[in-house]
């Protein structure tokens, strides 16, 4: 899935916010005053540089899930919370990817799992074809 023609105004705004040489000295579009019903003045195009589908992805996230569990003080009941649920995507070399979502939806948790700062509860993370989820902490 590539952002060649985004439908949502907010996505267009985010893509238009990427600095370009032609914009030098001009203010970048910002979400301040953004109205969901307005598409005025927002346009963006993203080219997929790695358009050859035979290229192996640099990063491949497959069915990734991250769960947190907690228990209260002196409580025998354990609570499970799924912060990331069955996420899959690929990033090819030379591609730029933006992860967008509301506060608390799991963006940071997903990033930490990809970087192996936290252990995923399910799924695979392949970097240049090597499964990172199989490595030990060291």
CSV table of C-alpha atoms in Angstrom, one decimal:
chain,number,residue,atom,x,y,z
A,1,UNK,CA,0.0,0.0,0.0
A,2,UNK,CA,1.6,3.3,-1.1
A,3,UNK,CA,0.4,6.8,-0.5
A,4,UNK,CA,0.2,7.8,-4.2
A,5,UNK,CA,-3.2,9.3,-3.9
A,6,UNK,CA,-4.3,9.7,-0.3
A,7,UNK,CA,-8.0,10.3,0.3
A,8,UNK,CA,-7.9,11.8,3.8
A,9,UNK,CA,-7.2,15.5,4.1
A,10,UNK,CA,-5.0,15.0,7.2
A,11,UNK,CA,-2.8,12.4,5.4
A,12,UNK,CA,-2.4,14.9,2.5
A,13,UNK,CA,-1.4,17.6,5.1
A,14,UNK,CA,1.2,15.3,6.6
A,15,UNK,CA,2.7,14.4,3.3
A,16,UNK,CA,2.7,18.1,2.2
A,17,UNK,CA,4.6,18.9,5.4
A,18,UNK,CA,7.8,17.2,4.1
A,19,UNK,CA,10.3,20.0,3.4
A,20,UNK,CA,11.3,20.4,-0.3
A,21,UNK,CA,13.8,22.8,-1.9
A,22,UNK,CA,11.0,24.7,-3.7
A,23,UNK,CA,9.5,25.5,-0.3
A,24,UNK,CA,12.6,27.3,1.1
A,25,UNK,CA,11.7,30.3,3.1
A,26,UNK,CA,8.0,29.4,3.1
A,27,UNK,CA,6.1,28.1,6.1
A,28,UNK,CA,5.2,24.4,6.0
A,29,UNK,CA,1.6,23.4,6.3
A,30,UNK,CA,0.6,22.5,9.9
A,31,UNK,CA,-2.4,20.8,11.5
A,32,UNK,CA,-3.3,24.0,13.4
A,33,UNK,CA,-6.7,25.1,12.2
A,34,UNK,CA,-7.1,21.8,10.2
A,35,UNK,CA,-10.7,20.9,9.4
A,36,UNK,CA,-11.5,17.3,8.5
A,37,UNK,CA,-13.9,18.4,5.8
A,38,UNK,CA,-11.5,20.6,4.1
A,39,UNK,CA,-9.1,19.5,1.4
A,40,UNK,CA,-8.2,23.1,0.3
A,41,UNK,CA,-4.6,23.8,-0.4
A,42,UNK,CA,-3.3,20.4,0.4
A,43,UNK,CA,-1.7,18.2,-2.2
A,44,UNK,CA,1.0,15.6,-2.0
A,45,UNK,CA,2.5,12.9,-4.1
A,46,UNK,CA,4.8,10.1,-2.9
A,47,UNK,CA,6.7,8.0,-5.4
A,48,UNK,CA,7.6,4.5,-4.7
A,49,UNK,CA,11.3,4.4,-5.6
A,50,UNK,CA,11.5,0.7,-5.0
A,51,UNK,CA,8.7,0.0,-7.5
A,52,UNK,CA,10.2,-3.3,-8.6
A,53,UNK,CA,8.1,-5.8,-6.7
A,54,UNK,CA,10.9,-8.4,-7.0
A,55,UNK,CA,13.0,-6.4,-4.6
A,56,UNK,CA,13.1,-8.0,-1.1
A,57,UNK,CA,11.9,-5.6,1.6
A,58,UNK,CA,14.5,-4.1,4.0
A,59,UNK,CA,12.0,-4.4,6.8
A,60,UNK,CA,9.2,-6.9,6.9
A,61,UNK,CA,6.8,-7.0,9.9
A,62,UNK,CA,4.5,-10.0,9.9
A,63,UNK,CA,1.5,-10.4,12.1
A,64,UNK,CA,3.1,-8.5,15.0
A,65,UNK,CA,1.3,-8.4,18.3
A,66,UNK,CA,2.5,-6.9,21.6
A,67,UNK,CA,0.7,-7.6,24.9
A,68,UNK,CA,1.3,-6.1,28.3
A,69,UNK,CA,0.2,-7.9,31.4
A,70,UNK,CA,-0.2,-6.4,34.9
A,71,UNK,CA,-1.5,-7.4,38.2
A,72,UNK,CA,-2.6,-5.2,41.1
A,73,UNK,CA,-1.0,-5.2,44.5
A,74,UNK,CA,-1.7,-8.4,46.3
A,75,UNK,CA,-4.1,-9.4,43.5
A,76,UNK,CA,-4.1,-12.8,41.9
A,77,UNK,CA,-5.9,-11.5,38.8
A,78,UNK,CA,-3.7,-10.7,35.8
A,79,UNK,CA,-4.9,-8.2,33.3
A,80,UNK,CA,-3.9,-8.5,29.6
A,81,UNK,CA,-3.8,-5.5,27.3
A,82,UNK,CA,-3.1,-5.8,23.6
A,83,UNK,CA,-1.2,-2.7,22.6
A,84,UNK,CA,-0.4,-3.9,19.0
A,85,UNK,CA,-2.7,-6.4,17.3
A,86,UNK,CA,-1.6,-8.4,14.2
A,87,UNK,CA,0.2,-5.6,12.3
A,88,UNK,CA,1.9,-6.4,9.0
A,89,UNK,CA,3.8,-4.2,6.5
A,90,UNK,CA,6.9,-4.0,4.4
A,91,UNK,CA,9.4,-1.2,3.9
A,92,UNK,CA,11.7,-1.4,0.9
A,93,UNK,CA,15.1,0.3,0.6
A,94,UNK,CA,14.8,4.0,-0.2
A,95,UNK,CA,11.2,4.2,0.9
A,96,UNK,CA,10.0,6.7,3.5
A,97,UNK,CA,7.2,5.6,5.8
A,98,UNK,CA,5.1,7.6,8.2
A,99,UNK,CA,3.2,5.9,11.0
A,100,UNK,CA,0.1,7.9,11.9
A,101,UNK,CA,-2.5,7.3,14.6
A,102,UNK,CA,-4.2,8.8,17.5
A,103,UNK,CA,-2.6,9.0,21.0
A,104,UNK,CA,-2.4,5.6,22.6
A,105,UNK,CA,-3.0,3.5,19.5
A,106,UNK,CA,0.4,1.6,19.7
A,107,UNK,CA,2.8,3.6,17.5
A,108,UNK,CA,5.6,3.8,20.1
A,109,UNK,CA,5.0,0.2,21.1
A,110,UNK,CA,5.3,-0.9,17.5
A,111,UNK,CA,8.5,1.0,17.1
A,112,UNK,CA,10.0,-0.4,20.3
A,113,UNK,CA,9.1,-3.9,19.2
A,114,UNK,CA,10.8,-3.4,15.8
A,115,UNK,CA,13.9,-2.1,17.5
A,116,UNK,CA,13.7,-5.1,19.9
A,117,UNK,CA,13.5,-2.9,23.0
A,118,UNK,CA,10.4,-4.9,24.0
A,119,UNK,CA,9.6,-8.4,23.1
A,120,UNK,CA,6.6,-9.0,20.8
A,121,UNK,CA,4.1,-11.6,22.0
A,122,UNK,CA,3.5,-12.9,18.4
A,123,UNK,CA,4.7,-12.3,14.8
A,124,UNK,CA,8.0,-11.8,13.0
A,125,UNK,CA,10.3,-8.9,12.3
A,126,UNK,CA,12.6,-9.5,9.3
A,127,UNK,CA,15.4,-7.0,8.7
A,128,UNK,CA,17.2,-7.7,5.4
A,129,UNK,CA,15.8,-11.2,5.5
A,130,UNK,CA,17.0,-12.0,9.1
A,131,UNK,CA,14.4,-12.7,11.7
A,132,UNK,CA,15.1,-10.4,14.6
A,133,UNK,CA,12.6,-12.0,16.9
A,134,UNK,CA,14.8,-15.1,17.1
A,135,UNK,CA,17.8,-13.3,18.6
A,136,UNK,CA,18.6,-13.4,22.3
A,137,UNK,CA,18.8,-10.2,24.3
A,138,UNK,CA,22.6,-9.9,23.9
